[in-house]
Coordinates of C-alpha atoms in Angstrom, one line a residue:
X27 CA -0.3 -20.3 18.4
X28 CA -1.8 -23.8 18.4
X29 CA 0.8 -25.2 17.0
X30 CA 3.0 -24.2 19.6
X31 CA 0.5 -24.8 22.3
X32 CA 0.3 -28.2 20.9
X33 CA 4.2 -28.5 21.4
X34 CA 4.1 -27.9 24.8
X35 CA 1.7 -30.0 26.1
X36 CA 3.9 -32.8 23.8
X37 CA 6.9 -31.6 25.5
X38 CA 5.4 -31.7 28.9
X39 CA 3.6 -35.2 28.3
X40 CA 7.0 -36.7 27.1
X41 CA 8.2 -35.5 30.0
X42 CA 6.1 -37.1 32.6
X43 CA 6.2 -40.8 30.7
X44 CA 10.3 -40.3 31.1
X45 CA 9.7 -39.6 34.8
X46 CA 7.5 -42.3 35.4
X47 CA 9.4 -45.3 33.4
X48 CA 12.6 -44.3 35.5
X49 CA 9.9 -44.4 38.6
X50 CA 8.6 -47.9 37.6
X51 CA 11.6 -49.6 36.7
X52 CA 13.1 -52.1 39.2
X53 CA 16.7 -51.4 41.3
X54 CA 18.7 -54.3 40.3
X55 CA 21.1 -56.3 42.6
X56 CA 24.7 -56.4 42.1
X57 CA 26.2 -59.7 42.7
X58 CA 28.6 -59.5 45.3
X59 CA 32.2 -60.0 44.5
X60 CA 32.7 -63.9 43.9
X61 CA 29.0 -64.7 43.5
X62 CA 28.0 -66.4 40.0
X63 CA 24.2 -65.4 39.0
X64 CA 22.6 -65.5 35.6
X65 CA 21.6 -62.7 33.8
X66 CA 18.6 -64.6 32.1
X67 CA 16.9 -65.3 35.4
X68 CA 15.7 -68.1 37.4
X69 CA 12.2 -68.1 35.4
X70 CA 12.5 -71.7 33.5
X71 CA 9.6 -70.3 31.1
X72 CA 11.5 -67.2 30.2
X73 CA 14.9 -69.4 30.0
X74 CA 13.4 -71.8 28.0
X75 CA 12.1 -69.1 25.5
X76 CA 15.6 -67.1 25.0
X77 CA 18.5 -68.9 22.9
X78 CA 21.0 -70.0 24.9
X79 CA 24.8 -69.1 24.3
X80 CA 26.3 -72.1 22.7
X81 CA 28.4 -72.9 26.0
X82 CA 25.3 -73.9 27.1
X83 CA 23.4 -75.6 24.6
X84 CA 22.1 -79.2 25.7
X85 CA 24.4 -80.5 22.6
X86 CA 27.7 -79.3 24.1
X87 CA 29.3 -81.0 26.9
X88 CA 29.4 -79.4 30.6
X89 CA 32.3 -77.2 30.6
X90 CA 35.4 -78.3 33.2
X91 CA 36.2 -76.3 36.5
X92 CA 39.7 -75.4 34.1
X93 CA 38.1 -74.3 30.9
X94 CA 35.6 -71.8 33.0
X95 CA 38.3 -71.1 34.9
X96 CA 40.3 -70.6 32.0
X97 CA 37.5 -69.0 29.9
X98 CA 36.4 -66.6 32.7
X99 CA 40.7 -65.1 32.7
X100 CA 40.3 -64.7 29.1
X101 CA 37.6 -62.3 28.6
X102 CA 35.2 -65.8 27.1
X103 CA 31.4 -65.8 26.9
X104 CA 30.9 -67.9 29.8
X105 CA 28.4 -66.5 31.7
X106 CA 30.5 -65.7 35.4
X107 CA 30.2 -63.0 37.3
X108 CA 30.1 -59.4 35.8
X109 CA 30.2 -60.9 31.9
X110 CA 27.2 -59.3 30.0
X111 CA 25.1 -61.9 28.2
X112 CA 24.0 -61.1 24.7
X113 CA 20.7 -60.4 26.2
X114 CA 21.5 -58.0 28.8
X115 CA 23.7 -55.7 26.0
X116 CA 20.3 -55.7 23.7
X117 CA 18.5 -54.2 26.6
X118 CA 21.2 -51.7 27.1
X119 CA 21.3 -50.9 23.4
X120 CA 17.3 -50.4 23.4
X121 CA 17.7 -48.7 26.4
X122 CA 20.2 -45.9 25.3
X123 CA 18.4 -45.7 21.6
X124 CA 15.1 -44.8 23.6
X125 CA 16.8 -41.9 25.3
X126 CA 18.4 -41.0 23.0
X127 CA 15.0 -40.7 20.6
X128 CA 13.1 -38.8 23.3
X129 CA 15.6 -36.6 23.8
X130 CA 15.7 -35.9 20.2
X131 CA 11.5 -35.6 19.9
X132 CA 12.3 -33.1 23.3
X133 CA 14.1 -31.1 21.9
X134 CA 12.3 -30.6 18.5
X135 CA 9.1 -29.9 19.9
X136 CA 11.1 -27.1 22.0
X137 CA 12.7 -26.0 18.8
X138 CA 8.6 -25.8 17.2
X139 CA 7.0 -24.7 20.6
X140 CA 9.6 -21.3 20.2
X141 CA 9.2 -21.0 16.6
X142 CA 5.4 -21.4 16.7
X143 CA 5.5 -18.2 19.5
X144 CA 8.4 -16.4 17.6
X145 CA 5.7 -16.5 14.4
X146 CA 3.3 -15.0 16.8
X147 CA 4.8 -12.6 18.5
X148 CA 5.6 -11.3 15.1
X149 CA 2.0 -11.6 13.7
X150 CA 0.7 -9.4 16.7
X151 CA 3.8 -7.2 16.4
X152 CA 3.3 -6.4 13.0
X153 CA -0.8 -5.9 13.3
X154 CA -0.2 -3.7 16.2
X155 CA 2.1 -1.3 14.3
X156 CA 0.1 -1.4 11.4
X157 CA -2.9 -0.4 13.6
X158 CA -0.8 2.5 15.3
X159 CA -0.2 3.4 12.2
X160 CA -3.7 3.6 10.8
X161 CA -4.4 5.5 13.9
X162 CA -2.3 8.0 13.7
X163 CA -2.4 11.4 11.9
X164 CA 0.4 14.2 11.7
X165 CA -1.9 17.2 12.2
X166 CA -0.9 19.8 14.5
X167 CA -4.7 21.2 14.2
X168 CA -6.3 18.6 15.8
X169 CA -6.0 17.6 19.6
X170 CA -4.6 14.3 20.2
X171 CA -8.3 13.1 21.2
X172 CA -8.8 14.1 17.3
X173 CA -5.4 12.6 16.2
X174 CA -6.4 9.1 17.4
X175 CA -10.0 8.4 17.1
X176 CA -10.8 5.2 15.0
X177 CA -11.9 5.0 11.9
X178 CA -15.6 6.0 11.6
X179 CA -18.6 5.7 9.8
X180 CA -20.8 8.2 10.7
X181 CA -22.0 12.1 9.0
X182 CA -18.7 13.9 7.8
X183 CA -16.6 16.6 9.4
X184 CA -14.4 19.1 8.5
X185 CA -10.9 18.0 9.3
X186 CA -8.6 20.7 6.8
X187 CA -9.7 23.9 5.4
X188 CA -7.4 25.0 3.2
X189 CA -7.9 28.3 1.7
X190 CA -6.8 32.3 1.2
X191 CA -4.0 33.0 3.2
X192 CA -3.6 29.9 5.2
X193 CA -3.4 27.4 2.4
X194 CA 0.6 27.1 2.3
X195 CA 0.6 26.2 6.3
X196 CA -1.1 23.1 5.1
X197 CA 2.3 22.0 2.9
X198 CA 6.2 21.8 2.7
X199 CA 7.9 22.8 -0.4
X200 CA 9.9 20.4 -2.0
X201 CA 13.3 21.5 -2.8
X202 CA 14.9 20.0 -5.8
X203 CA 14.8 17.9 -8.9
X204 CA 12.0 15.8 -9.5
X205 CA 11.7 11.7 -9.1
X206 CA 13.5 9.4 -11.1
X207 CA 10.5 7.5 -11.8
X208 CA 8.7 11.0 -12.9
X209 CA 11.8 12.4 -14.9
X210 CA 10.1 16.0 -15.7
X211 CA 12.0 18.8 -17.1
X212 CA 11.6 21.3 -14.2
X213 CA 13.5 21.6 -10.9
X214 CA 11.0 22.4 -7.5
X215 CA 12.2 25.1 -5.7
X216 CA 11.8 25.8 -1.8
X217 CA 9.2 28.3 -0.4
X218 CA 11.3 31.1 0.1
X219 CA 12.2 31.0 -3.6
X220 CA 8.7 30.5 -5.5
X221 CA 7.4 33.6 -3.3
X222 CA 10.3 35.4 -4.4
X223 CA 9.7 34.2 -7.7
X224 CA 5.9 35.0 -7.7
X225 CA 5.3 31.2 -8.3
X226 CA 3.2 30.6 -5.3
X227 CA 1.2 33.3 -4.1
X228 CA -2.6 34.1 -2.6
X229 CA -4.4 36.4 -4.8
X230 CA -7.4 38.5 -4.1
X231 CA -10.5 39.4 -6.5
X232 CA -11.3 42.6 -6.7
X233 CA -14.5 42.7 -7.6
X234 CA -16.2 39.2 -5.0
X235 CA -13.5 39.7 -2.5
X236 CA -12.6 36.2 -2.9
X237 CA -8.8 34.6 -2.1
X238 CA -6.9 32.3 -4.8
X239 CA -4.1 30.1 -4.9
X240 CA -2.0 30.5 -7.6
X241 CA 0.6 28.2 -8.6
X242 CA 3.0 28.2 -11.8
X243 CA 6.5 28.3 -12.8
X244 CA 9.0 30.2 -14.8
X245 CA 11.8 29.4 -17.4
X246 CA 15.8 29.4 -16.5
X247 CA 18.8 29.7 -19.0
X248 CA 19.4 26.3 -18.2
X249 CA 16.1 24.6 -19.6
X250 CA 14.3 23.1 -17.3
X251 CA 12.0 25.7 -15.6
X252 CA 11.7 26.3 -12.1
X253 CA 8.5 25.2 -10.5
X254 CA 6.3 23.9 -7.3
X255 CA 5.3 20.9 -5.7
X256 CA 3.4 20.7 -2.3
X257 CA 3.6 18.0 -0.4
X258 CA 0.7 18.2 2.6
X259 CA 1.8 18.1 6.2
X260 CA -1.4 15.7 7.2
X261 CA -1.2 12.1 6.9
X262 CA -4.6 10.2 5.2
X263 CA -6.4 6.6 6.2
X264 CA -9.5 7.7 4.4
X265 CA -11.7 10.8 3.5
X266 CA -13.6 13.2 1.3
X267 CA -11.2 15.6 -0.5
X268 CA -12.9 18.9 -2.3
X269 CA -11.2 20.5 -4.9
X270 CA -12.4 24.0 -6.1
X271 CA -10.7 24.3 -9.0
X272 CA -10.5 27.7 -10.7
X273 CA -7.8 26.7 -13.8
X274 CA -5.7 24.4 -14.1
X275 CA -2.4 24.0 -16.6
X276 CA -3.3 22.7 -20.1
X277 CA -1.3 22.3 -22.7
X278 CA 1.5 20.4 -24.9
X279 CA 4.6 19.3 -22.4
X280 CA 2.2 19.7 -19.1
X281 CA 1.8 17.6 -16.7
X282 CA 0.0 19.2 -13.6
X283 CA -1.3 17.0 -11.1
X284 CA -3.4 17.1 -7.5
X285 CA -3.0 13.4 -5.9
X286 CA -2.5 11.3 -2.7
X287 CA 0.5 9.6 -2.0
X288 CA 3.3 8.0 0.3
X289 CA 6.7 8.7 -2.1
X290 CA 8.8 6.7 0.9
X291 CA 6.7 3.4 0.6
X292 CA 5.9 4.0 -3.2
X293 CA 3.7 1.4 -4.1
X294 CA 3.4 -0.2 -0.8
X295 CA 0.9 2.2 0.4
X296 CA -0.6 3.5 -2.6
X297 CA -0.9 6.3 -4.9
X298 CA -4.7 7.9 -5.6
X299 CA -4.5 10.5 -8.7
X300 CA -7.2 13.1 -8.3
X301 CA -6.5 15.6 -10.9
X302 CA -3.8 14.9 -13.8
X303 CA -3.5 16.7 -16.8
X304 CA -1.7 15.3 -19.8
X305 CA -1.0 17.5 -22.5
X306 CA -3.6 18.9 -23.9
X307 CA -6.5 15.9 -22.4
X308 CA -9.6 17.3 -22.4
X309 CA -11.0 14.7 -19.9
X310 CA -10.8 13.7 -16.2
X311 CA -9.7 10.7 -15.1
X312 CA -9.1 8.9 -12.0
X313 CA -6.3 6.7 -11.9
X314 CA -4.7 4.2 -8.8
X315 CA -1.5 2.4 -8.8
X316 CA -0.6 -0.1 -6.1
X317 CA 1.4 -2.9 -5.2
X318 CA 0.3 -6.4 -6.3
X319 CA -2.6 -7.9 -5.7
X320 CA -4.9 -5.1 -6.3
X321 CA -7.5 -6.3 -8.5
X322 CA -10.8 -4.6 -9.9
X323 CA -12.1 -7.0 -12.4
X324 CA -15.3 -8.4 -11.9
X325 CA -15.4 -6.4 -8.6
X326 CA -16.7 -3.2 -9.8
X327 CA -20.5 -3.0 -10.8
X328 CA -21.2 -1.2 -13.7
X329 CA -24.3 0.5 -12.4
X330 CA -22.4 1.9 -9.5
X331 CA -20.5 5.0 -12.1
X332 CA -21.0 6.6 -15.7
X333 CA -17.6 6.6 -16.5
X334 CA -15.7 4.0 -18.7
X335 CA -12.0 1.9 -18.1
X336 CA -9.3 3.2 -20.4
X337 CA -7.6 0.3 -22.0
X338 CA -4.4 -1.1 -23.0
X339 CA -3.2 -1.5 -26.0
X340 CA 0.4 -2.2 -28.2
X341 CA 1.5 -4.4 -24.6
X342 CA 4.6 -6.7 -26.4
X343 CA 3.7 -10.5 -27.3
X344 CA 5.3 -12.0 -24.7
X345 CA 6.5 -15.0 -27.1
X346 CA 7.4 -12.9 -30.1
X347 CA 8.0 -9.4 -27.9
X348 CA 6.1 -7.6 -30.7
X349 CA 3.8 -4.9 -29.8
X350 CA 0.2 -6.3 -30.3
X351 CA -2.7 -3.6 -31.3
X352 CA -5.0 -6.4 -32.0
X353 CA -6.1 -6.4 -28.2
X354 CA -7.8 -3.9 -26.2
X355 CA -7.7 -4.4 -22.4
X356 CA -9.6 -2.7 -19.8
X357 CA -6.8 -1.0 -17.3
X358 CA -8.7 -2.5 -14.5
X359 CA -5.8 -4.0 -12.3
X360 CA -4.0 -1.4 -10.5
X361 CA -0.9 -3.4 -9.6
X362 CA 2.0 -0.6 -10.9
X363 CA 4.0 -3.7 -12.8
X364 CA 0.9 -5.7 -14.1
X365 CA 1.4 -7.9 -16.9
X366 CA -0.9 -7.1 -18.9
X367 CA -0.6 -3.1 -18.9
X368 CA 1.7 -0.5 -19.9
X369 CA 4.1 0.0 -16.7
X370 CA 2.8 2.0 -14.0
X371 CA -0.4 2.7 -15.7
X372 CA -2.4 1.5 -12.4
X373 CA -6.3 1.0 -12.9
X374 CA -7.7 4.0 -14.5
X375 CA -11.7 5.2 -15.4
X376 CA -12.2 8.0 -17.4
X377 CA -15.0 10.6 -17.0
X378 CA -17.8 10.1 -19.8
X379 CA -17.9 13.5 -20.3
X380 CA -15.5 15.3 -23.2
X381 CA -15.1 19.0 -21.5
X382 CA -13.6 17.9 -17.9
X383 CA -10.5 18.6 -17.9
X384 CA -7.6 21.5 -19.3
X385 CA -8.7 24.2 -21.6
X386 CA -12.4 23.1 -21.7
X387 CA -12.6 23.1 -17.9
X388 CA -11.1 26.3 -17.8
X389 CA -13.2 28.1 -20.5
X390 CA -15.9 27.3 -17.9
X391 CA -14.4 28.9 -15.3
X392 CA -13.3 25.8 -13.8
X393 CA -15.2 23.2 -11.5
X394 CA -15.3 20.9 -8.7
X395 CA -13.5 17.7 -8.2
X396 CA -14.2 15.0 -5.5
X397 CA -12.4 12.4 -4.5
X398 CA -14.0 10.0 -1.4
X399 CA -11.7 7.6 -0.1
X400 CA -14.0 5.2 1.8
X401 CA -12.7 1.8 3.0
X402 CA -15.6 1.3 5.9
X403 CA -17.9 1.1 2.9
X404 CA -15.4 -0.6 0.1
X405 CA -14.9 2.4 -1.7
X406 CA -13.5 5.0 -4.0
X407 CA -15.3 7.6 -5.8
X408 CA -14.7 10.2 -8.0
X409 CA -16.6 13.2 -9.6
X410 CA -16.4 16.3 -11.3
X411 CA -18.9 18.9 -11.7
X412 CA -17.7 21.7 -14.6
X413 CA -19.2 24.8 -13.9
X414 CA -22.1 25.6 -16.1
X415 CA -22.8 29.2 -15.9
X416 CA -20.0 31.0 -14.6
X417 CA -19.2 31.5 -11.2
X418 CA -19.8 34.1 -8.0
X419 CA -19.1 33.9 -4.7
X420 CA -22.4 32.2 -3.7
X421 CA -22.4 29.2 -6.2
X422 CA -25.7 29.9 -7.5
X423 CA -26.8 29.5 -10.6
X424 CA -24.4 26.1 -11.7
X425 CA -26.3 23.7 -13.4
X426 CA -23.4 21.4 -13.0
X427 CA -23.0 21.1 -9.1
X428 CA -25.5 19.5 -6.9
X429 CA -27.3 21.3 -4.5
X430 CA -25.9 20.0 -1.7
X431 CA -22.5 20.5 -2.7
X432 CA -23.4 24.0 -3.6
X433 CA -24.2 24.4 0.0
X434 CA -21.3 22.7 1.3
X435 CA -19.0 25.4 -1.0
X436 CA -21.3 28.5 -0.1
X437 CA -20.9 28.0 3.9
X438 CA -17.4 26.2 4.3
X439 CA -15.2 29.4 4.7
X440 CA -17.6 31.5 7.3
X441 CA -15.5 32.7 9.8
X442 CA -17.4 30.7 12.6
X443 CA -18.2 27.5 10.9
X444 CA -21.1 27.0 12.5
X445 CA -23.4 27.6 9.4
X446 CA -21.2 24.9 7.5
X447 CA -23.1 22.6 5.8
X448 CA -22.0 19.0 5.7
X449 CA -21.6 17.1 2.6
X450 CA -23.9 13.9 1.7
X451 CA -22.5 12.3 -1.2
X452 CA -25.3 10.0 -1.6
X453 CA -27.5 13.0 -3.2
X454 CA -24.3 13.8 -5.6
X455 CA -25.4 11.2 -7.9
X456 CA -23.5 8.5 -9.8
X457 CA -19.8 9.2 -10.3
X458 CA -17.8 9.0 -13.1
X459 CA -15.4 6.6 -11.0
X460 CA -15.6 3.9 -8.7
X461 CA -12.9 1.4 -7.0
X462 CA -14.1 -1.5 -4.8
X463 CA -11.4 -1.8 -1.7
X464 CA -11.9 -3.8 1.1
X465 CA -12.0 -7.7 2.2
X466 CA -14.9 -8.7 0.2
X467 CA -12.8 -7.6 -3.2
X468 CA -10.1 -8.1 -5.1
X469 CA -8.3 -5.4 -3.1
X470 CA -7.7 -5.0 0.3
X471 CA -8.1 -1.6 1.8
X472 CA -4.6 -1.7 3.3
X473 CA -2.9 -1.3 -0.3
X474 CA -4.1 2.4 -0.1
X475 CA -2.9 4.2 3.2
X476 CA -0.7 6.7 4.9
X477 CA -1.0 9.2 2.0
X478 CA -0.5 13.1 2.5
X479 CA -1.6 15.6 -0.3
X480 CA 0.6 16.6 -3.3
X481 CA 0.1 19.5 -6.0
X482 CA 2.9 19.8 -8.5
X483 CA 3.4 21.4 -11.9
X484 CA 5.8 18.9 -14.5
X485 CA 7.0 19.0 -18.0
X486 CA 7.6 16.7 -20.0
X487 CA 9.1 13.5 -18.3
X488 CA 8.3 9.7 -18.7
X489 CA 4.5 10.4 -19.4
X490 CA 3.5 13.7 -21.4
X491 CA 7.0 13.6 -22.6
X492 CA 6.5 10.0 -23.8
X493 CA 3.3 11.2 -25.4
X494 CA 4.4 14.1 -26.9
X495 CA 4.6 13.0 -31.1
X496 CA 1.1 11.3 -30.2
X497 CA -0.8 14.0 -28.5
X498 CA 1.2 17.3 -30.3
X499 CA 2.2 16.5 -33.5
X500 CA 2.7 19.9 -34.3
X501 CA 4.9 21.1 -32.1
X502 CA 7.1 17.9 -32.2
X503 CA 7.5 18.2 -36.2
X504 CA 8.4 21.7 -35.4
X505 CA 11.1 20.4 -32.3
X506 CA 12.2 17.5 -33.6
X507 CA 15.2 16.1 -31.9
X508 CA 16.4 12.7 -32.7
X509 CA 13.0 11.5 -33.4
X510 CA 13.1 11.2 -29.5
X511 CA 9.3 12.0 -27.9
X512 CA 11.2 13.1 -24.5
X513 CA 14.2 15.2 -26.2
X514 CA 11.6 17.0 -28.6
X515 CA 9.3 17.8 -25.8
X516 CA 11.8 19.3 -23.6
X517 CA 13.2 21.4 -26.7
X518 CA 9.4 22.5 -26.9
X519 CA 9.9 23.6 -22.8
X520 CA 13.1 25.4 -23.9
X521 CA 11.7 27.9 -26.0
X522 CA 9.0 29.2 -23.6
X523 CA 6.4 29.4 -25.8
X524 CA 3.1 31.6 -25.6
X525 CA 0.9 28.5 -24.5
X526 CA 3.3 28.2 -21.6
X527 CA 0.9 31.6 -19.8
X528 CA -1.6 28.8 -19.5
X529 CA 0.1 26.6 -17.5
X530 CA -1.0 27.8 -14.1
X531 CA -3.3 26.5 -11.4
X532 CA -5.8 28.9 -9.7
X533 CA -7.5 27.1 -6.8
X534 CA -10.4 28.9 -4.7
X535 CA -9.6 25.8 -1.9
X536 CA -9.3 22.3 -0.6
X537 CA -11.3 21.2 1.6
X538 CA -10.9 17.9 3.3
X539 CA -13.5 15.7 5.7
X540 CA -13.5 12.5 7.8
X541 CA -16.4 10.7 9.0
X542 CA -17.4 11.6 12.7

């Protein structure tokens, strides 16, 4: 902008010195037809100071009446009437380079006045839409006073209750194979078609009266079994996401995962991964995959989580482009192509506890995850609380949970909501995982945004499938094809085996708050 400004007032100045220098300068008299006049003046001091043409040099002799006359008929450089002297056609040269020059300068500052505006007009274009953007949330709960209210820092409130027989208003069905980038052995089917199938379904407890989620899939003659994904209606800046987590899928070939994401600006705007199960892992995780430019290193204090990077390890020499399991590196850059990790493996912290995730969690009954997405404080956080003791209705008796969070599960689905406690994740304690985001770190809150909700049950693909001879060595010396991780894995899908019964999730709700 003051660049261009700058350009103006250039523009404008050059201007006015034109105007005046045509202004200033002097009319000059014609001679009148058969008058002789010199062009050098009548000044001796300036004649005496300019070379003379050699006609009139004091060496030469006067020219005669008939040699002028003859010279003047012959186009000569006598100086008659109307013959330019030397002089004279260096002023006129100067003269038309000058205008020429200033018309050039003119028009270049024009040319970098209207670029210099053109480069703002996009800057305030493009921060305006991004602001609109930020602004904006699709939820057709809320009033559009809601919808639009800035982003906050004060006491949370509950935004999405999602839970019984509501829950699967809150998402769209995805209808169809899965990404290319994901690759799992399983095709999604539409809503109509998992009810039918009993794939996706509420579920009622008998005994506590409580309402569950459950979510699986079943096999097909074809192979790849048919199976869910939700994808939430709501659009995310920021926020405290509550997971009540009853089972989840565990086992060889399963990949089951509850995350935040935009798939149409994939990594642009981020991906957050809440809950993800890997074959049979036995511990939670956290994990965040950006685009570039998203860097944790030296950014995160230890003190501020109890949870640990996972590393790196085998990346190919990038002289000799042989694997290298000399070096361990922390997975602490969560650029999705970083050069120093395995592709797309983000920056991940693991949990420092060994029973938070698949079959251990759900020996226990289950548990809690949290996930608080908060940029006004250069955030993210994760934790997970297993259930200790069981579980009722009331949450008592969990060693595991806070008591606040206890609260805030005992009071959030009252009919009235008026007895809702509000969570305070300061009395939570440390969690297992923290990201610094924001403009005091290595990356910039805006790298995470515009994400909805997504539950989904894979098999196989470019992770546990990839993984599969590492993590099940059984079953892939059993289903060995081609000595091919993905190919055995899927032959393990194929055969529906027992294990498969555990691959289900059983949610009691999700719960999801913005500040106020």
């Amino acid at each position: 902008y003051s660049i261009g400004a700058y350009s103006i007032i250039l523009y404008c100045t050059e201007l006015c010195m034109s105007s005046n220098e045509r202004d200033q300068e002097p009319t000059k008299k014609m001679p009148a037809q058969g008058e002789t006049t010199s062009l050098l003046g009548t000044n001796p001091d300036v004649r005496a100071k300019l070379p003379l043409p050699l006609s009139l040099s004091p060496a030469s002799s006067p020219p005669s009446s008939a040699s002028t006359s003859s010279s003047a008929s012959s186009g000569g450089s006598s100086l008659s009437m109307g013959d330019p002297s030397p002089v004279a056609n260096r002023r006129r040269s100067r003269g038309a380079l000058c205008c020429a020059e200033g018309i050039k300068r003119r028009r270049a500052l024009l040319v970098l006045a209207a670029l210099s505006l053109l480069l703002l007009f996009l800057v305030v274009h493009h921060c305006a839409k991004w602001y609109k953007a930020k602004q904006v949330h699709e939820n057709p709960h809320l009033s559009q006073d809601e919808i639009m209210k800035e982003q906050n820092s004060g006491p949370y409130r509950l935004v999405e209750r999602q839970y019984g027989d509501d829950f699967f208003q809150f998402y769209d069905f995805h209808d169809g194979p899965d990404s290319e980038g994901s690759a799992g052995y399983n095709v999604y089917v539409g809503k109509e078609r998992a009810m039918e199938l009993g794939i996706a379904k509420v579920v009622k407890d008998d005994q506590t009266g409580e309402q569950f989620v459950h979510m699986s899939s079943t096999p097909t003659n074809d192979g790849p079994r048919e199976s869910v994904r939700l994808e939430g209606k709501r659009r995310y800046h920021d926020g405290l996401f509550i997971l009540d987590l009853r089972h989840m899928p565990a086992g060889c070939g399963l990949w089951p995962a509850f995350w935040l994401t935009d798939g149409e600006n994939w990594p642009n705007n981020g991906e957050i991964d809440i809950v993800e199960g890997i074959n049979d892992q036995t511990i939670a995780r956290t994990a965040m995959h950006s685009s570039d430019r998203c860097d944790m290193f030296g950014h995160v204090p230890p003190t501020e989580k109890t949870g640990y990077w996972d590393t790196a390890t085998g990346i190919p020499d990038s002289f000799t482009g042989e694997p290298n399991f000399d070096i361990k590196v922390d997975s602490d850059n969560c650029y999705a192509y970083a050069s120093h990790q395995w592709v797309n493996q983000g920056c991940v912290q693991i949990s420092e506890k060994d029973d938070t995730s698949g079959e251990p969690l759900n020996a226990k009954g289950g548990g809690v995850y949290a996930l608080e997405w908060d940029p006004v404080n250069l955030r993210i956080r994760s934790w997970v609380f297993p259930f200790e003791d069981g579980h009722n209705v009331d949450y008592d008796g969990h060693a595991g949970l806070p008591s606040n969070l206890v609260e805030v599960l005992s009071t959030v689905n009252k009919s009235d909501g008026s007895s809702a406690v509000i969570p305070d994740t300061d009395t939570w304690g440390l969690p297992y995982a923290y990201f610094a985001v924001g403009p005091t770190t290595g990356c910039f809150s805006d790298h995470f945004q515009n994400m909805q909700l997504v539950f989904n049950l894979a098999f196989c693909g470019s992770v546990s499938g990839n993984k599969f001879f590492q993590d099940c060595p059984a079953q892939a010396k059993q289903f060995n094809v081609n000595s091919d991780p993905i190919q055995t894995c899927n032959a393990w899908i194929t055969s529906d085996p027992e294990e498969l019964k555990e691959a289900y999730w059983k949610v009691g709700g999700v719960y999801v708050y913005e500040r106020s």
